[in-house]
Coordinates of C-alpha atoms in Angstrom, one line a residue:
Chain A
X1 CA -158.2 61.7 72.7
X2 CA -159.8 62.0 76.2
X3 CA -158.6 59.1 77.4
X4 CA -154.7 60.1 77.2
X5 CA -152.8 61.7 80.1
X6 CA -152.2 65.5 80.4
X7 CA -149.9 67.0 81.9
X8 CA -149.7 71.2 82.4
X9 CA -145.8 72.2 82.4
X10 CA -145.8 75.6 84.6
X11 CA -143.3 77.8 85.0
X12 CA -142.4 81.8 84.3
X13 CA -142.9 83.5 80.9
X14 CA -139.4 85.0 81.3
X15 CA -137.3 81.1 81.6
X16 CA -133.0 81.7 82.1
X17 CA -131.3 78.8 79.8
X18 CA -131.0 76.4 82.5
X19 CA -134.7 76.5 82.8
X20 CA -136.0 76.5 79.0
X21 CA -133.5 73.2 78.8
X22 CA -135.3 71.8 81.0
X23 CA -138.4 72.8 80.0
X24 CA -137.6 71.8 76.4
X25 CA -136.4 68.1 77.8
X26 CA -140.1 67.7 80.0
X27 CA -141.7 68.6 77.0
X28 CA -140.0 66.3 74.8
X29 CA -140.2 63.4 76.8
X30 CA -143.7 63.8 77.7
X31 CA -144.4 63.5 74.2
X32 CA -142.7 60.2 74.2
X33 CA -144.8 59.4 76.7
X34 CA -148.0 59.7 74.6
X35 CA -149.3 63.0 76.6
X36 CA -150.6 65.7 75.5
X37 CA -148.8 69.2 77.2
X38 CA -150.6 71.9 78.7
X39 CA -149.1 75.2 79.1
X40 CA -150.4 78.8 79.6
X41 CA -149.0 79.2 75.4
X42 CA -147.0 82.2 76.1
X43 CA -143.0 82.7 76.4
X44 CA -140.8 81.0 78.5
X45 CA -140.7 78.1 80.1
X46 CA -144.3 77.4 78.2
X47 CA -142.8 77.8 74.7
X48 CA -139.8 75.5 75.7
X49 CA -142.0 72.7 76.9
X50 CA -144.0 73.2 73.3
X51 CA -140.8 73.2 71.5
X52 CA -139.8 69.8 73.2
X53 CA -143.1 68.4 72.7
X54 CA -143.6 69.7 69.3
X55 CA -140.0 68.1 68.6
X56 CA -141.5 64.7 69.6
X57 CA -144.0 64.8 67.0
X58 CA -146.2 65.6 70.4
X59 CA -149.5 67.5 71.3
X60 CA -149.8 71.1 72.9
X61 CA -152.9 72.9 74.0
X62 CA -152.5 76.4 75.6
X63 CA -154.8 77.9 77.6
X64 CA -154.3 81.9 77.5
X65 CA -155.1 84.6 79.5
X66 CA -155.9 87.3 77.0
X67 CA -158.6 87.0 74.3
X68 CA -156.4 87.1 71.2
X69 CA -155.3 83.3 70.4
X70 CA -152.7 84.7 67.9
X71 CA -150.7 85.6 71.5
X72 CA -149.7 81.6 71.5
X73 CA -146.6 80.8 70.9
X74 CA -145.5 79.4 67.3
X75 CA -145.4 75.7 69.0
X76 CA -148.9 75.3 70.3
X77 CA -151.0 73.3 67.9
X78 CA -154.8 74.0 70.0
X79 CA -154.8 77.4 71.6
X80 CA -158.1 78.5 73.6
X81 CA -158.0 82.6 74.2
X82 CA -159.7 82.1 77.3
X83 CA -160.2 86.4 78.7
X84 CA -160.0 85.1 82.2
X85 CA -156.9 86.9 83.2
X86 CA -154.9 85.2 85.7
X87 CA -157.8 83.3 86.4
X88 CA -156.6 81.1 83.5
X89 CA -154.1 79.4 85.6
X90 CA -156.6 77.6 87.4
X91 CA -158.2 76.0 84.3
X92 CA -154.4 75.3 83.2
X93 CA -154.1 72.8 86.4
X94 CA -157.9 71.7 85.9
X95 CA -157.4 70.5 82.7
X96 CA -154.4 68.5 83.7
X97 CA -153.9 64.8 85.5
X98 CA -150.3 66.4 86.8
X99 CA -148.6 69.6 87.0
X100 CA -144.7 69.6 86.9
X101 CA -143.2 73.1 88.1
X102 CA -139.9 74.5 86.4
X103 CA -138.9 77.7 88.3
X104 CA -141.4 80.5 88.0
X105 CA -142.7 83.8 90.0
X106 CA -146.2 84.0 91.7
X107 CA -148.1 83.0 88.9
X108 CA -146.2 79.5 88.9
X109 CA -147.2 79.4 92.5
X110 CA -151.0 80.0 92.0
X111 CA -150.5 77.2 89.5
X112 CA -148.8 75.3 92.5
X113 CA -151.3 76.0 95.1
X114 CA -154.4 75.7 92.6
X115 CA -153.4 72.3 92.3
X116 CA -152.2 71.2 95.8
X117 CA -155.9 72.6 96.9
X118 CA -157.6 70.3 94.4
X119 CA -155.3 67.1 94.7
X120 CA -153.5 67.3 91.3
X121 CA -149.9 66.0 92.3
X122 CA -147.0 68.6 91.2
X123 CA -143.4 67.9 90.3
X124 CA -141.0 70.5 91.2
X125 CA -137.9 71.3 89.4
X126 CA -136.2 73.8 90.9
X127 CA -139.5 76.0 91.8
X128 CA -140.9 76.7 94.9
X129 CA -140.4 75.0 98.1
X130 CA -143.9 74.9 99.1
X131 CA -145.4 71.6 101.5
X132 CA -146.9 69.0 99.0
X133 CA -144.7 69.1 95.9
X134 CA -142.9 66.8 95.1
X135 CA -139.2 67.4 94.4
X136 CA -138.2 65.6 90.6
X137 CA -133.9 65.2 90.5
X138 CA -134.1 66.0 86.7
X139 CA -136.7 66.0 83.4
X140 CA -136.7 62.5 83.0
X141 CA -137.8 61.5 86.8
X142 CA -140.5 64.5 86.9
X143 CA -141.7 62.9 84.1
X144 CA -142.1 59.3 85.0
X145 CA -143.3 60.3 88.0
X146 CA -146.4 62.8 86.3
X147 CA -147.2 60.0 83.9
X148 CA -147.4 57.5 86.6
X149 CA -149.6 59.8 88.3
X150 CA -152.0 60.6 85.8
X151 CA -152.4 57.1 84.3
X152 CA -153.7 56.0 87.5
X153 CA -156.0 58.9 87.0
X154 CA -157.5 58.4 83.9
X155 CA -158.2 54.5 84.2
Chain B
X1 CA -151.4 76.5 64.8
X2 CA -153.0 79.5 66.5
X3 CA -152.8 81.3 62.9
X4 CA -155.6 78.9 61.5
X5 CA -159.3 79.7 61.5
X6 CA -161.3 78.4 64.6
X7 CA -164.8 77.8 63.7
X8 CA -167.2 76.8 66.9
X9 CA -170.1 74.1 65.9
X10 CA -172.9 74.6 68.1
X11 CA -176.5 72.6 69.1
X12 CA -178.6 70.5 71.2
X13 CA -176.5 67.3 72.5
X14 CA -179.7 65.5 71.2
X15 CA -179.8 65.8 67.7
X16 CA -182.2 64.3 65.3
X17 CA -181.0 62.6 62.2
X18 CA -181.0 65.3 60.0
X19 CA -179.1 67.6 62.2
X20 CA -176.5 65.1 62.9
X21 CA -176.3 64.6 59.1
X22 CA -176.0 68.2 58.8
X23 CA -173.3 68.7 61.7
X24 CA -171.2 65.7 60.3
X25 CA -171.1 67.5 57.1
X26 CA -170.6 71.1 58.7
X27 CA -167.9 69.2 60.5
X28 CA -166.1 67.4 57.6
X29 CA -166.2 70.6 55.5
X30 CA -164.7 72.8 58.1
X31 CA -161.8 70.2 58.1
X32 CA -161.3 70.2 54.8
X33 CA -160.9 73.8 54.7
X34 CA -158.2 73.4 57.6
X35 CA -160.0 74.6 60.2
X36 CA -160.4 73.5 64.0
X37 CA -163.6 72.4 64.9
X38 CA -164.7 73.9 68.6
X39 CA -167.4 72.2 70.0
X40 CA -168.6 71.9 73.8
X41 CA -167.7 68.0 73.6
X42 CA -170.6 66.2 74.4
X43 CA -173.3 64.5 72.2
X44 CA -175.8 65.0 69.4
X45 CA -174.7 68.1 66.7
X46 CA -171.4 68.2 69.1
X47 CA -170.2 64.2 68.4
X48 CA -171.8 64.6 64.9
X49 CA -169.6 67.5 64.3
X50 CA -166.4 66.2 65.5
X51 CA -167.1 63.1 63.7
X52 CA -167.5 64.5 59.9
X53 CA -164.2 66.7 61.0
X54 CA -162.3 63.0 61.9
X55 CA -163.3 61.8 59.0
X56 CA -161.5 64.4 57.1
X57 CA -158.7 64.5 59.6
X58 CA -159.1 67.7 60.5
X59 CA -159.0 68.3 64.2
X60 CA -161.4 68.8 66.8
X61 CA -161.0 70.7 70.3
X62 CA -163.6 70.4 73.1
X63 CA -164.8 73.2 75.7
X64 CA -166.6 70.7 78.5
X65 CA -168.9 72.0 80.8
X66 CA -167.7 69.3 83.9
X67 CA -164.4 69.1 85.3
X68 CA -163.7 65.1 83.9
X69 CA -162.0 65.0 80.6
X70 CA -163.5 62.0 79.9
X71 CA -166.8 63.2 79.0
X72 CA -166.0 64.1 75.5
X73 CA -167.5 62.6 72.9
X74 CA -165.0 59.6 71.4
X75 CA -164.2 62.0 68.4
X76 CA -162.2 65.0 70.4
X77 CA -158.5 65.3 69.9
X78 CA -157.9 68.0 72.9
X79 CA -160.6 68.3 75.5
X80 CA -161.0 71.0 78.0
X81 CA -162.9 70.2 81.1
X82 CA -163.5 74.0 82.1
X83 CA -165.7 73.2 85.5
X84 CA -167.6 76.1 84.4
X85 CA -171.2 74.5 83.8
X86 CA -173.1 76.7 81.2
X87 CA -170.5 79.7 81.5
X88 CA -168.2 77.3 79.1
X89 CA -170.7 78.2 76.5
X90 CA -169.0 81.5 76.6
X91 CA -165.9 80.1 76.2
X92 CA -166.6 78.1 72.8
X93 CA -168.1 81.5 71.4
X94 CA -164.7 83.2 72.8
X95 CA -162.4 80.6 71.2
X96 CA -163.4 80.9 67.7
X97 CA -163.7 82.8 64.6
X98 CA -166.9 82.4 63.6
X99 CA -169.7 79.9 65.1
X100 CA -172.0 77.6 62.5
X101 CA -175.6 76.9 64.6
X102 CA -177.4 73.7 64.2
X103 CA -180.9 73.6 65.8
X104 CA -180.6 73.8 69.7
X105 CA -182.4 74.5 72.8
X106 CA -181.3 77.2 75.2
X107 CA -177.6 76.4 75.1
X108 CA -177.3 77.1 72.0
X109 CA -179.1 80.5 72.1
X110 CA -176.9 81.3 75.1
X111 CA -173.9 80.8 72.4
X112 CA -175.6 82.5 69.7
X113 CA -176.7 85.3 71.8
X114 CA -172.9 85.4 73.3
X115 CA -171.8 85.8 69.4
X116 CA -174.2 88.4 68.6
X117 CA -173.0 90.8 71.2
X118 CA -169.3 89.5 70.9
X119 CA -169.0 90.5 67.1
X120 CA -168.7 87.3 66.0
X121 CA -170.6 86.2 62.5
X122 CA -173.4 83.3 63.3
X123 CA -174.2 81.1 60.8
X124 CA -177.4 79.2 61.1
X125 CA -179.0 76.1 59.6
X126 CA -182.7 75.4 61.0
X127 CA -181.6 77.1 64.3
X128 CA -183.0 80.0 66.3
X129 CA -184.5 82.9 64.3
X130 CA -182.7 85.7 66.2
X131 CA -182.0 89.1 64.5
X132 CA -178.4 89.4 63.4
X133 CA -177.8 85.0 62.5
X134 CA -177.1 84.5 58.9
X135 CA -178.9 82.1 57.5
X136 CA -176.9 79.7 55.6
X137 CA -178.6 77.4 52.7
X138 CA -177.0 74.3 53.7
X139 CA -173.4 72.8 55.4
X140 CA -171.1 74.1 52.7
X141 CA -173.1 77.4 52.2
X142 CA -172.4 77.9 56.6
X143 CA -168.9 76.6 56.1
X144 CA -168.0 78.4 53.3
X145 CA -169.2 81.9 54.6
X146 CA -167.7 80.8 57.9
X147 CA -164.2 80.2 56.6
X148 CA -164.8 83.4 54.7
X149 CA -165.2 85.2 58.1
X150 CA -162.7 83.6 60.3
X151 CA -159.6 84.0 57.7
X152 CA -160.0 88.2 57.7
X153 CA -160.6 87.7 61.4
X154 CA -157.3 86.1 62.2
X155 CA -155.4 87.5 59.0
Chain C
X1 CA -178.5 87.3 104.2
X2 CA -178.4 84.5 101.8
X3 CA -181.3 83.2 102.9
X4 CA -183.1 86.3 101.4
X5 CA -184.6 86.1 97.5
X6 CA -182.2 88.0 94.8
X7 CA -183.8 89.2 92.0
X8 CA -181.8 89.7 88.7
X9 CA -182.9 92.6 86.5
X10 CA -181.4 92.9 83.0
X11 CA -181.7 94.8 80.2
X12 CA -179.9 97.1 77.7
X13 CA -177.5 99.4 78.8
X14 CA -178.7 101.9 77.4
X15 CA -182.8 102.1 77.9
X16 CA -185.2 104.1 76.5
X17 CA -187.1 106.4 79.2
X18 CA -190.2 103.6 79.4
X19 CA -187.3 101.0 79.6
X20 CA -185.9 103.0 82.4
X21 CA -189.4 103.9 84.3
X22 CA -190.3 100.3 83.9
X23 CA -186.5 99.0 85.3
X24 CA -186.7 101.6 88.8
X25 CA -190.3 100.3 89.4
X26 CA -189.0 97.2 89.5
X27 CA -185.8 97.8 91.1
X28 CA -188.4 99.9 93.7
X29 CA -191.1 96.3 93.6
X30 CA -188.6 94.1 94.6
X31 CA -186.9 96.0 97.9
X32 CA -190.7 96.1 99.1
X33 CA -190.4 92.5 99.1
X34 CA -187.3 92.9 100.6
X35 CA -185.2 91.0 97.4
X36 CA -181.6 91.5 96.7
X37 CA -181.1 93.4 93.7
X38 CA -178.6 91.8 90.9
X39 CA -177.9 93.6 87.7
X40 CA -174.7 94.0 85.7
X41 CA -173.9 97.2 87.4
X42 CA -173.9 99.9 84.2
X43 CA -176.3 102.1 83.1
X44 CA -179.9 101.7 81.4
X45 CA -181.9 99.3 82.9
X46 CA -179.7 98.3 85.3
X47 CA -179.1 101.7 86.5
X48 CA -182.9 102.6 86.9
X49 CA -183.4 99.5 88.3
X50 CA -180.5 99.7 91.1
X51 CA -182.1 103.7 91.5
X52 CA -185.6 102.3 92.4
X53 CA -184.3 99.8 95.1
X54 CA -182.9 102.2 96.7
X55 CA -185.5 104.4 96.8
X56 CA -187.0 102.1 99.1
X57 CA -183.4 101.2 101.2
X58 CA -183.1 97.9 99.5
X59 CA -179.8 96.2 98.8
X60 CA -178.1 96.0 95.2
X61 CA -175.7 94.0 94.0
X62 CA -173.4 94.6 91.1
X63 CA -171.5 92.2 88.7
X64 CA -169.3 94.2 86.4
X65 CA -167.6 92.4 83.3
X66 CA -164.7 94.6 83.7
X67 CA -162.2 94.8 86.8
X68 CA -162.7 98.0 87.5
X69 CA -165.2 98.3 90.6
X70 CA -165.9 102.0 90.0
X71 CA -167.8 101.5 86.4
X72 CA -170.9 100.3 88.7
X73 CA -173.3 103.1 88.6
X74 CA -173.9 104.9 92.0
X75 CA -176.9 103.3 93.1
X76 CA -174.9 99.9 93.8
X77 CA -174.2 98.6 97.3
X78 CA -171.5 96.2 96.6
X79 CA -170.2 95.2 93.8
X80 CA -167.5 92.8 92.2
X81 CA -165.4 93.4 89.3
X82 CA -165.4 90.3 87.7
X83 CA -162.9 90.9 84.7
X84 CA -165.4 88.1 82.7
X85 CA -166.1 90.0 80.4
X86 CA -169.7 89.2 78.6
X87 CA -169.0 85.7 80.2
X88 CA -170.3 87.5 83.6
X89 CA -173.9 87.7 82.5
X90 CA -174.2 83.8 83.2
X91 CA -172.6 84.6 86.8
X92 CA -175.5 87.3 87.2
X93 CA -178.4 84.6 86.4
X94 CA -176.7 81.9 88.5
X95 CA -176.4 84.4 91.2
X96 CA -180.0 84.9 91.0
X97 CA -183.1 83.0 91.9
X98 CA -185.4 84.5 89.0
X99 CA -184.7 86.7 86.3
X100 CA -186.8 89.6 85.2
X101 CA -185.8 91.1 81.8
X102 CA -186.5 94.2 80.2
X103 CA -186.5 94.9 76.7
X104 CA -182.9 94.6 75.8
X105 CA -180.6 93.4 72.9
X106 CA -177.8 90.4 72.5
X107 CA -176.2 91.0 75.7
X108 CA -179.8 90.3 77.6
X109 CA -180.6 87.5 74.8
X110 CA -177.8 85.8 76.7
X111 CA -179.0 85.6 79.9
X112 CA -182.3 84.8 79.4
X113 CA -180.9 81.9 77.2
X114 CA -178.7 80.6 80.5
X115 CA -181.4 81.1 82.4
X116 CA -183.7 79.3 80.5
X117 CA -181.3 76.5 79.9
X118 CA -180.5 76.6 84.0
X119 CA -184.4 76.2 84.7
X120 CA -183.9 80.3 86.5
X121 CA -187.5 81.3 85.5
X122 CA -187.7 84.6 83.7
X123 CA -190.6 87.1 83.7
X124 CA -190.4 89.4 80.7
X125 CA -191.4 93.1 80.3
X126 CA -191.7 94.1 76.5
X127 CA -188.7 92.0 75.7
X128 CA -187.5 89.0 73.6
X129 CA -190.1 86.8 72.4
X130 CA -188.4 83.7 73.6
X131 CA -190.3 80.7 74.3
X132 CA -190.3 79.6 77.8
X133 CA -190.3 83.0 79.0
X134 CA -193.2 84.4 80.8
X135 CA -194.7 87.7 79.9
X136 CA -195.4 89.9 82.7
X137 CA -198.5 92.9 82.6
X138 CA -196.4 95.4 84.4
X139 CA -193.8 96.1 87.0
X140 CA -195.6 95.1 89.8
X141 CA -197.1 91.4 87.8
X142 CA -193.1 90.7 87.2
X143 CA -192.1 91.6 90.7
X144 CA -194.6 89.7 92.6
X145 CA -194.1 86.2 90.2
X146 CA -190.5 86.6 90.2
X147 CA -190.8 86.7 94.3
X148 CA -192.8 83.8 94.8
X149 CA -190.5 81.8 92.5
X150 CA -187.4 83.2 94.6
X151 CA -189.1 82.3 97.6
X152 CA -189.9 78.7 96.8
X153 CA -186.4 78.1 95.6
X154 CA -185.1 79.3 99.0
X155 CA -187.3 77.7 101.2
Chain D
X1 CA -170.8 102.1 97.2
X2 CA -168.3 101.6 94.8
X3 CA -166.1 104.2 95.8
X4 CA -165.3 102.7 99.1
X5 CA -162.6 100.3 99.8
X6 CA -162.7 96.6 99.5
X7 CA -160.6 94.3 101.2
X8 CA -160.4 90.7 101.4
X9 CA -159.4 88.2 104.5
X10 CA -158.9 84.7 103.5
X11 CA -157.5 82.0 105.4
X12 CA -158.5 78.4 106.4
X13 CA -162.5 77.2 106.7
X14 CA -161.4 75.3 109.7
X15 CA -159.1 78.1 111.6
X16 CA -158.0 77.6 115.3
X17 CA -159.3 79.8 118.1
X18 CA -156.3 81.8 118.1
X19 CA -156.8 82.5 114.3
X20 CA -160.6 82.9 114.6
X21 CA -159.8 85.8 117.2
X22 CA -157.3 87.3 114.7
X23 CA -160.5 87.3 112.0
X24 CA -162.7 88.4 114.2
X25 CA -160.4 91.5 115.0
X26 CA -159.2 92.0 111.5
X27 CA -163.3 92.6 110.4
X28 CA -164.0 95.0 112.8
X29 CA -161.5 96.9 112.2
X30 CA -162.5 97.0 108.9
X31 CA -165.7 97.4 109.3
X32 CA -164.4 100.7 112.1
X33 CA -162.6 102.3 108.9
X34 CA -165.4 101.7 106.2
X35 CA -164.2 99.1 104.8
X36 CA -166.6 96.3 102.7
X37 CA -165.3 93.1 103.9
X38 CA -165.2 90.3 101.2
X39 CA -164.4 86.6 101.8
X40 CA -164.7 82.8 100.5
X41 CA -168.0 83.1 102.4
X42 CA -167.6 80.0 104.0
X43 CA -166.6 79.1 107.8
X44 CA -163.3 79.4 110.0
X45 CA -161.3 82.5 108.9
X46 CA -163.9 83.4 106.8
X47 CA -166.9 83.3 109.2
X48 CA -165.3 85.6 111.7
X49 CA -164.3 88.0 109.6
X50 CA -167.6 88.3 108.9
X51 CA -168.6 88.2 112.5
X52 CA -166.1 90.8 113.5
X53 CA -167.6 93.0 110.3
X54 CA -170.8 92.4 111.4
X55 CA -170.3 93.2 114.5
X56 CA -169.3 97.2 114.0
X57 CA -172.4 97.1 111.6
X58 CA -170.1 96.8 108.4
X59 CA -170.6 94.6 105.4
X60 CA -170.1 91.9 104.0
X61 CA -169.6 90.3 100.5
X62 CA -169.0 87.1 100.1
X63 CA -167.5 84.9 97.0
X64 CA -168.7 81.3 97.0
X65 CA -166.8 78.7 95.5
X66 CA -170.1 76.1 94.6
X67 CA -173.8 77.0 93.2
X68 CA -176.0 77.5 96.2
X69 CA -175.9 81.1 98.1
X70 CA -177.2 78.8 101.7
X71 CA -173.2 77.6 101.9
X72 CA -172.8 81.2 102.9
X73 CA -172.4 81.8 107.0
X74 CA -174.7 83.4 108.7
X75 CA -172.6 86.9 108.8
X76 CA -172.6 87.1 105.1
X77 CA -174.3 90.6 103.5
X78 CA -174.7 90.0 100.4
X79 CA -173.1 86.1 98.6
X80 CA -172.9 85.3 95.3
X81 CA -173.0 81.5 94.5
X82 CA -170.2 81.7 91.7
X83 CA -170.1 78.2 90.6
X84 CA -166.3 78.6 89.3
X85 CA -165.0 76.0 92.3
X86 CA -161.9 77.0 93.3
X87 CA -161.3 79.5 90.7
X88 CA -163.6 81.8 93.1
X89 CA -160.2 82.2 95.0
X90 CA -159.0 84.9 91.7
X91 CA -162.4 86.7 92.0
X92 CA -162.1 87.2 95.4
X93 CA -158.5 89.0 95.3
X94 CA -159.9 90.4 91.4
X95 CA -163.0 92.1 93.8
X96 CA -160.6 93.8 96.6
X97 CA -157.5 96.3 96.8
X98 CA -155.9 94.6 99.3
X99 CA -155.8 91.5 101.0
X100 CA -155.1 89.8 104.6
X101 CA -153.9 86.8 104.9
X102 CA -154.4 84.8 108.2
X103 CA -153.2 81.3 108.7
X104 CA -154.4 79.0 105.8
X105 CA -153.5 75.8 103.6
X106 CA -153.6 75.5 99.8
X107 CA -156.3 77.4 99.2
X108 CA -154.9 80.7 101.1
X109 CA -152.1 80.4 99.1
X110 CA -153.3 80.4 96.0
X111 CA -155.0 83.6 96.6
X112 CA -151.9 85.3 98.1
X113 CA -150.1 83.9 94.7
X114 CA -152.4 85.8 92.8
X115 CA -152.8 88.9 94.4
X116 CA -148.9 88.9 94.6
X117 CA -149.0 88.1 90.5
X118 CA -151.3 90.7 89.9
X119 CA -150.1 93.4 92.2
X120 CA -152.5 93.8 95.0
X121 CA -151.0 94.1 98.4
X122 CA -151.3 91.1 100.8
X123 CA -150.7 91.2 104.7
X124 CA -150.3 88.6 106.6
X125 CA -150.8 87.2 110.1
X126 CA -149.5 83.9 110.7
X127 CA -149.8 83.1 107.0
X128 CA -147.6 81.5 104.3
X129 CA -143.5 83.2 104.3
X130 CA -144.0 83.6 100.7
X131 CA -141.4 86.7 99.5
X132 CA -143.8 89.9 98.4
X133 CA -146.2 89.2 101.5
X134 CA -146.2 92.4 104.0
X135 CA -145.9 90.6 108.2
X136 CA -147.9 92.5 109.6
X137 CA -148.0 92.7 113.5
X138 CA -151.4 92.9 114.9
X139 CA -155.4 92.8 113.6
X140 CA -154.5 96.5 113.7
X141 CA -151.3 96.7 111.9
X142 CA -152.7 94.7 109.1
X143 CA -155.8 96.7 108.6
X144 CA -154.4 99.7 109.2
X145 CA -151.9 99.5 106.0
X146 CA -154.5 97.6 104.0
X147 CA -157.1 100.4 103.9
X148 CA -154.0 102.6 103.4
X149 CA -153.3 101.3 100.4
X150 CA -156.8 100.6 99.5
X151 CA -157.6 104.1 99.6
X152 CA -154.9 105.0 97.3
X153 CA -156.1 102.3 94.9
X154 CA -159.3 104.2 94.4
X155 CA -159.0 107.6 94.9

């Protein structure tokens, strides 16, 4: 419903172990939390945080660059092909109340600055070092800290 | 599951009563069939439609025209707010498999006329009599042909 | 200069030869007048009609659905690969201040249906017979209404 | 004409005088080496671009984020009124072969992101240290190597 949070877990398409565990832990606890998890839907850190979510009994919705929804990764349940090309990752952080940032290359960082432009708050774990994120110390606190965040948004 | 058949519902966010009879029907078949129900989230054919696909528990996905979330209609399970005015039309037409038209102004021609040169099949019940809509005979006769569409499309 | 009137002209992509004729004296009407010229940037009418404004030095500006800038036809000025895909004909009537459309298929269906829905008013030559368009004489009836409701909207 | 090379500046709307000299430089020197100047269309970095364009008699395209072409300065050729908010920043790097950054917040750096993400060069003067961004020296430097790879992109 619209009245949930949502939260957009960024991060690259190509995740190293460390990072799809901690994608797959965000995920999964920010289905415990009642959100619903926006990703881009392909590889990656996006397909761990669906797996986590997905794990919780949670929601995903993917937003994809391309025009072909069957591109989505097995653990989206909504996918919306979008054809906006990398244009996509600014409707990924317009549809969300929080962005937390796992890693990622420079389309995780147009995710990042999308977001610090428009006043969405962004939780970093272990992704760039750019002015206005907000360094998390693990899953658990980067997800507190987004649901926090995008309560007090949507009340 | 992005393997699933996507069917758009389109029409005037101020329906009458038999076009929100007609929507909620539309809507409620196309969830029995297991389909998601795209809309553009607002009112009139839109609400009616994600209605009859609640009551079914089928499940509904929104494509908003604003950038607040909370805009859709009380009956969307994932909501999009795209911050692309009328452009999101485009979107719903882009998202799905097939698109069922119920009555409607100029929106809804914009999404018709978006089908039509897209490739994608238009099913229409009292809407706009543009060259290339099939006319459907009543809800299950649109969702039926519909579903018949969207599964070779995504098969 | 933006406070100058820009004129959209659509229509098929590939125009018959009164299409065409019709499109350049157009394209030719509306740089007398001294409007910007907006078209999609291919060939057919919005070729023809980008030919006639230059004919008489006026300025023409292209929105191409793909992202490559050198599909526009040669008679464009400047012009912006959008990568939109068909969802770029609702940036070509929001880009404009009236809308003059030439016979055409779904593609112009599409834009005359966001303009409509917009309240972008639309002069017609010897296309779709869509209500709340306004049916022109000739060239030079469509040119001179389209610039006075540019003008107003401007001012 | 479409052949010709495109090349954005971006930075902040409210630049210092030190940048706004650096702008100014950078779009006469493009406009010296034939270069269509595009940009955000608004003030700051963006307005003296212009200027400087302007000011060698070159042009200038400009990408607005909101739905009214009078936001545009007064420098600005030819504006489109996109509508797309902040997503405009992908268009504009989507529109040119190459990019110069000067100074800049959040915004600026979502457009470096995605020029670096989709492979377009970015120079920068004073900008964001992000790894993949060319330092370039001087107005002259930066221009200099930006039509140089422009060219290449579309010959």
């Amino acid at each position: 419903m619209a009245g949930e949070s949502y939260v957009a877990v960024v991060g690259s398409g190509e995740a190293d172990a460390g990072q799809a565990w901690l994608a797959e832990e965000v995920g999964a606890a920010l289905a415990e939390a009642g959100a619903v998890v926006v990703t881009g839907g392909l590889g990656g850190v996006m397909e761990a945080a669906c797996r986590g979510a997905k794990s919780r009994r949670g929601r995903t919705l993917a937003l994809l660059p391309g025009d072909d929804r069957r591109a989505a990764n097995g653990w989206v349940d909504v996918a919306v092909a979008t054809g906006l090309g990398e244009l996509r990752n600014g409707l990924i952080v317009r549809s969300a109340d929080a962005v937390i940032a796992i890693g990622g290359g420079a389309g995780t960082l147009s995710e990042i600055a999308f977001a610090l432009k428009t006043g969405t708050p962004v939780f970093g774990l272990g992704t760039w070092d750019t002015e206005g994120i907000v360094a998390a110390t693990d899953a658990a606190d980067a997800v507190a800290r987004a649901i926090r965040h995008a309560s007090s948004a949507v009340s």
